[in-house]
Coordinates of C-alpha atoms in Angstrom, one line a residue:
X246 CA 0.0 0.0 0.0
X247 CA 2.8 2.4 0.9
X248 CA 4.6 1.6 -2.3
X249 CA 1.5 2.2 -4.4
X250 CA 0.9 5.5 -2.7
X251 CA 4.5 6.6 -3.1
X252 CA 4.3 5.9 -6.9
X253 CA 0.8 7.4 -7.3
X254 CA 1.5 10.7 -5.5
X255 CA 4.2 12.0 -7.9
X256 CA 2.2 10.8 -10.9
X257 CA -0.9 12.7 -9.8
X258 CA 1.3 15.8 -8.9
X259 CA 2.9 15.8 -12.4
X260 CA -0.5 15.3 -14.0
X261 CA -2.0 18.2 -12.1
X262 CA 1.0 20.4 -12.9
X263 CA 0.8 19.5 -16.6
X264 CA -3.0 20.3 -16.6
X265 CA -2.4 23.6 -14.8
X266 CA 0.3 24.6 -17.3
X267 CA -1.8 23.6 -20.3
X268 CA -4.8 25.5 -19.2
X269 CA -2.8 28.8 -19.0
X270 CA -4.2 32.3 -18.4
X271 CA -7.5 33.4 -19.8
X272 CA -7.4 34.9 -23.3
X273 CA -7.6 38.7 -23.5
X274 CA -10.5 39.9 -25.8
X275 CA -9.3 42.1 -28.7
X276 CA -11.0 43.9 -31.6
X277 CA -9.4 43.4 -35.1
X278 CA -10.0 45.0 -38.5
X279 CA -8.7 44.4 -42.0
X280 CA -6.0 46.8 -43.2
X281 CA -7.2 49.3 -45.9
X282 CA -6.3 52.7 -47.3
X283 CA -8.5 55.6 -46.4
X284 CA -8.8 58.9 -44.5
X285 CA -8.0 59.1 -40.8
X286 CA -11.4 59.6 -39.1
X287 CA -10.3 59.4 -35.5
X288 CA -7.7 61.4 -33.7
X289 CA -5.8 60.5 -30.6
X290 CA -4.9 63.2 -28.2
X291 CA -2.4 63.2 -25.5
X292 CA -2.8 65.0 -22.2
X293 CA 0.9 65.1 -21.8
X294 CA 2.9 67.8 -23.5
X295 CA 5.5 66.6 -26.0
X296 CA 8.6 68.1 -27.5
X297 CA 9.2 68.6 -31.2
X298 CA 12.6 69.0 -32.7
X299 CA 13.1 70.7 -36.1
X300 CA 14.9 68.5 -38.6
X301 CA 16.8 71.6 -40.0
X302 CA 17.4 74.7 -37.9
X303 CA 18.3 78.0 -39.5
X304 CA 19.4 81.3 -37.9
X305 CA 18.5 84.4 -39.8
X306 CA 20.0 87.7 -39.3
X307 CA 20.1 91.0 -41.2
X308 CA 23.3 92.9 -42.1
X309 CA 21.6 96.2 -41.0
X310 CA 19.2 96.9 -38.2
X311 CA 16.0 98.7 -38.8
X312 CA 12.2 98.7 -38.4
X313 CA 10.4 96.1 -40.4
X314 CA 8.0 97.6 -42.9
X315 CA 6.7 94.5 -44.6
X316 CA 7.0 90.7 -44.1
X317 CA 7.0 89.1 -47.6
X318 CA 6.7 85.5 -46.4
X319 CA 4.4 83.9 -43.8
X320 CA 5.8 82.0 -40.9
X321 CA 6.5 78.4 -41.8
X322 CA 6.7 79.0 -45.6
X323 CA 9.8 78.1 -47.6
X324 CA 12.2 80.8 -48.9
X325 CA 14.3 80.4 -52.0
X326 CA 17.9 81.6 -52.2
X327 CA 18.0 85.4 -52.9
X328 CA 14.3 85.9 -52.1
X329 CA 13.3 89.0 -50.1
X330 CA 12.0 87.9 -46.7
X331 CA 11.1 91.4 -45.3
X332 CA 11.5 95.1 -46.1
X333 CA 13.3 97.3 -43.6
X334 CA 12.8 101.1 -43.2
X335 CA 15.5 102.8 -45.2
X336 CA 15.1 106.5 -44.1
X337 CA 18.1 106.5 -41.8
X338 CA 20.6 104.7 -44.1
X339 CA 19.5 107.1 -47.0
X340 CA 20.1 110.1 -44.7
X341 CA 23.6 108.8 -43.8
X342 CA 24.4 108.2 -47.4
X343 CA 23.3 111.7 -48.4
X344 CA 25.4 113.2 -45.5
X345 CA 28.5 111.2 -46.6
X346 CA 28.1 112.3 -50.2
X347 CA 27.7 116.0 -49.3

């Protein structure tokens, strides 16, 4: 009797362990959809503030200081080489030039 019990106990323990491992955790329900092209109709917003880094950073500076009369480009628009970005008031430089020529 003892010998049968000593043999049966490990067999039942291994069988119970195998059953418990095979059963595993309960599956998690998920929703799936087929992949297709189309418009994004939902937006995801974050309540945490993020940081954006520019891919290219440019520092602009004028050779002469002055009051800006007109901005020829909007913020964020692309400028071509040699394109006028803004017009500066030129009354003071003209007066200095006239004085130097006199």
